[in-house]
mmCIF file of C-alpha atoms in Angstrom:
data_model
loop_
_atom_site.group_PDB
_atom_site.id
_atom_site.type_symbol
_atom_site.label_atom_id
_atom_site.label_comp_id
_atom_site.label_asym_id
_atom_site.label_seq_id
_atom_site.Cartn_x
_atom_site.Cartn_y
_atom_site.Cartn_z
ATOM 1 C CA UNK A 1 7.316 -7.324 -4.534
ATOM 2 C CA UNK A 2 10.818 -6.055 -5.264
ATOM 3 C CA UNK A 3 12.305 -7.786 -2.230
ATOM 4 C CA UNK A 4 10.745 -11.118 -3.205
ATOM 5 C CA UNK A 5 11.811 -10.630 -6.831
ATOM 6 C CA UNK A 6 15.384 -9.908 -5.765
ATOM 7 C CA UNK A 7 15.335 -12.960 -3.491
ATOM 8 C CA UNK A 8 14.209 -15.041 -6.463
ATOM 9 C CA UNK A 9 17.132 -13.672 -8.486
ATOM 10 C CA UNK A 10 19.611 -14.632 -5.768
ATOM 11 C CA UNK A 11 18.108 -18.131 -5.598
ATOM 12 C CA UNK A 12 18.281 -18.481 -9.378
ATOM 13 C CA UNK A 13 21.945 -17.437 -9.200
ATOM 14 C CA UNK A 14 22.558 -20.340 -6.828
ATOM 15 C CA UNK A 15 22.502 -18.696 -3.416
ATOM 16 C CA UNK A 16 21.210 -20.598 -0.406
ATOM 17 C CA UNK A 17 17.856 -19.065 0.745
ATOM 18 C CA UNK A 18 19.125 -17.558 4.024
ATOM 19 C CA UNK A 19 22.270 -16.195 2.379
ATOM 20 C CA UNK A 20 20.148 -14.772 -0.433
ATOM 21 C CA UNK A 21 17.812 -13.177 2.101
ATOM 22 C CA UNK A 22 20.780 -11.635 3.908
ATOM 23 C CA UNK A 23 21.969 -10.082 0.622
ATOM 24 C CA UNK A 24 18.465 -8.809 -0.179
ATOM 25 C CA UNK A 25 18.002 -7.227 3.257
ATOM 26 C CA UNK A 26 21.373 -5.526 2.933
ATOM 27 C CA UNK A 27 20.663 -4.314 -0.605
ATOM 28 C CA UNK A 28 17.095 -3.091 0.009
ATOM 29 C CA UNK A 29 16.651 -1.822 3.552
ATOM 30 C CA UNK A 30 13.136 -0.790 4.438
ATOM 31 C CA UNK A 31 9.886 -2.108 5.903
ATOM 32 C CA UNK A 32 9.967 -5.441 4.054
ATOM 33 C CA UNK A 33 13.578 -6.044 5.056
ATOM 34 C CA UNK A 34 12.724 -5.264 8.686
ATOM 35 C CA UNK A 35 9.906 -7.832 8.511
ATOM 36 C CA UNK A 36 12.375 -10.417 7.226
ATOM 37 C CA UNK A 37 15.138 -9.729 9.780
ATOM 38 C CA UNK A 38 13.684 -12.151 12.384
ATOM 39 C CA UNK A 39 14.244 -14.972 9.889
ATOM 40 C CA UNK A 40 17.924 -14.059 9.745
ATOM 41 C CA UNK A 41 18.124 -13.885 13.534
ATOM 42 C CA UNK A 42 16.565 -17.340 13.920
ATOM 43 C CA UNK A 43 18.780 -18.749 11.147
ATOM 44 C CA UNK A 44 21.856 -17.311 12.892
ATOM 45 C CA UNK A 45 20.814 -19.218 15.999
ATOM 46 C CA UNK A 46 20.885 -22.397 13.943
ATOM 47 C CA UNK A 47 17.171 -23.014 13.618
ATOM 48 C CA UNK A 48 16.450 -25.196 10.608
ATOM 49 C CA UNK A 49 12.888 -23.928 10.252
ATOM 50 C CA UNK A 50 13.620 -20.196 10.660
ATOM 51 C CA UNK A 51 11.187 -19.342 7.872
ATOM 52 C CA UNK A 52 8.213 -20.149 10.096
ATOM 53 C CA UNK A 53 8.717 -16.780 11.785
ATOM 54 C CA UNK A 54 7.065 -14.968 8.873
ATOM 55 C CA UNK A 55 4.363 -17.515 7.968
ATOM 56 C CA UNK A 56 1.784 -15.416 9.831
ATOM 57 C CA UNK A 57 2.679 -12.227 7.951
ATOM 58 C CA UNK A 58 -0.126 -11.000 5.697
ATOM 59 C CA UNK A 59 2.098 -10.212 2.709
ATOM 60 C CA UNK A 60 5.194 -12.350 3.193
ATOM 61 C CA UNK A 61 3.405 -15.332 4.772
ATOM 62 C CA UNK A 62 3.267 -17.291 1.529
ATOM 63 C CA UNK A 63 7.003 -16.718 1.054
ATOM 64 C CA UNK A 64 7.625 -18.028 4.561
ATOM 65 C CA UNK A 65 5.453 -21.099 3.986
ATOM 66 C CA UNK A 66 7.125 -21.854 0.653
ATOM 67 C CA UNK A 67 10.643 -21.525 2.034
ATOM 68 C CA UNK A 68 9.759 -23.444 5.223
ATOM 69 C CA UNK A 69 8.470 -26.310 3.070
ATOM 70 C CA UNK A 70 11.674 -26.152 1.038
ATOM 71 C CA UNK A 71 13.797 -26.258 4.187
ATOM 72 C CA UNK A 72 11.937 -29.384 5.355
ATOM 73 C CA UNK A 73 11.898 -31.235 2.027
ATOM 74 C CA UNK A 74 14.989 -29.871 0.311
ATOM 75 C CA UNK A 75 13.030 -28.992 -2.817
ATOM 76 C CA UNK A 76 13.893 -26.095 -5.107
ATOM 77 C CA UNK A 77 11.804 -22.980 -4.617
ATOM 78 C CA UNK A 78 13.105 -20.729 -7.364
ATOM 79 C CA UNK A 79 9.954 -20.981 -9.474
ATOM 80 C CA UNK A 80 7.657 -20.604 -6.457
ATOM 81 C CA UNK A 81 9.479 -17.476 -5.256
ATOM 82 C CA UNK A 82 9.446 -15.947 -8.733
ATOM 83 C CA UNK A 83 5.720 -16.747 -9.096
ATOM 84 C CA UNK A 84 5.079 -15.103 -5.723
ATOM 85 C CA UNK A 85 7.033 -12.018 -6.842
ATOM 86 C CA UNK A 86 4.855 -11.786 -9.957
ATOM 87 C CA UNK A 87 1.672 -12.128 -7.869
ATOM 88 C CA UNK A 88 2.789 -9.462 -5.397
ATOM 89 C CA UNK A 89 3.689 -7.123 -8.245
ATOM 90 C CA UNK A 90 0.271 -7.641 -9.857
ATOM 91 C CA UNK A 91 -1.455 -6.946 -6.518
ATOM 92 C CA UNK A 92 0.598 -3.783 -6.016
ATOM 93 C CA UNK A 93 -0.270 -2.596 -9.524
ATOM 94 C CA UNK A 94 -3.975 -3.232 -8.853
ATOM 95 C CA UNK A 95 -3.821 -1.218 -5.616
ATOM 96 C CA UNK A 96 -2.129 1.685 -7.400
ATOM 97 C CA UNK A 97 -4.702 1.572 -10.189
ATOM 98 C CA UNK A 98 -7.568 1.616 -7.663
ATOM 99 C CA UNK A 99 -6.042 4.630 -5.936
ATOM 100 C CA UNK A 100 -5.678 6.434 -9.262
ATOM 101 C CA UNK A 101 -9.335 5.786 -10.108
ATOM 102 C CA UNK A 102 -10.414 7.004 -6.692
ATOM 103 C CA UNK A 103 -8.707 10.363 -7.286
ATOM 104 C CA UNK A 104 -11.189 11.206 -10.043
ATOM 105 C CA UNK A 105 -14.152 10.400 -7.845
ATOM 106 C CA UNK A 106 -12.812 12.299 -4.857
ATOM 107 C CA UNK A 107 -11.928 15.337 -6.984
ATOM 108 C CA UNK A 108 -15.419 15.587 -8.525
ATOM 109 C CA UNK A 109 -17.126 17.128 -5.475
ATOM 110 C CA UNK A 110 -14.649 19.987 -4.852
ATOM 111 C CA UNK A 111 -14.517 20.681 -8.562
ATOM 112 C CA UNK A 112 -18.314 20.856 -8.739
ATOM 113 C CA UNK A 113 -18.483 23.121 -5.694
ATOM 114 C CA UNK A 114 -15.979 25.497 -7.303
ATOM 115 C CA UNK A 115 -17.573 25.535 -10.757
ATOM 116 C CA UNK A 116 -21.250 25.675 -9.771
ATOM 117 C CA UNK A 117 -21.251 29.336 -8.605
ATOM 118 C CA UNK A 118 -19.463 30.434 -11.772
ATOM 119 C CA UNK A 119 -21.933 28.513 -13.941
ATOM 120 C CA UNK A 120 -24.850 30.070 -12.077
ATOM 121 C CA UNK A 121 -23.487 33.617 -12.384
ATOM 122 C CA UNK A 122 -22.340 33.389 -15.988
ATOM 123 C CA UNK A 123 -24.906 31.042 -17.473
ATOM 124 C CA UNK A 124 -28.183 30.960 -15.546
ATOM 125 C CA UNK A 125 -28.464 34.497 -14.102
ATOM 126 C CA UNK A 126 -28.045 36.344 -17.475
ATOM 127 C CA UNK A 127 -30.517 33.992 -19.144
ATOM 128 C CA UNK A 128 -33.127 34.487 -16.420
ATOM 129 C CA UNK A 129 -32.514 38.271 -16.439
ATOM 130 C CA UNK A 130 -32.964 38.392 -20.231
ATOM 131 C CA UNK A 131 -36.166 36.373 -19.965
ATOM 132 C CA UNK A 132 -37.524 38.632 -17.202
ATOM 133 C CA UNK A 133 -36.664 41.786 -19.132
ATOM 134 C CA UNK A 134 -38.424 40.458 -22.253
ATOM 135 C CA UNK A 135 -41.546 39.607 -20.219
ATOM 136 C CA UNK A 136 -41.737 43.006 -18.508
ATOM 137 C CA UNK A 137 -41.307 44.932 -21.767
#
């Protein structure tokens, strides 16, 4: 989401999409930038529709389709790129929230296994022993 958001900022500042992408890839190296590098390679070769390279990507495919459409029609894509950045950020936040919820569920079993013997020895065994001693007396 940060790469797409930064690309939207470069477009809003007036950069051409490929030049903006080049700045973003230089500023934020990493997996997303590596996925976008083929676009730069195809654009360097002079391909007009270089954005089609990433249209099949699961995360950046919508960015590729939006920018490919813009390259064909000449329309502005600033709003579309910023909307995509917001959507990707919301998806990332949802994934993080799901992982955080899963931690509580995954931690319940080991916690129960650790606490059950202590509960049995400190709570149940003395109660049963007291009951047995009162019955035998």
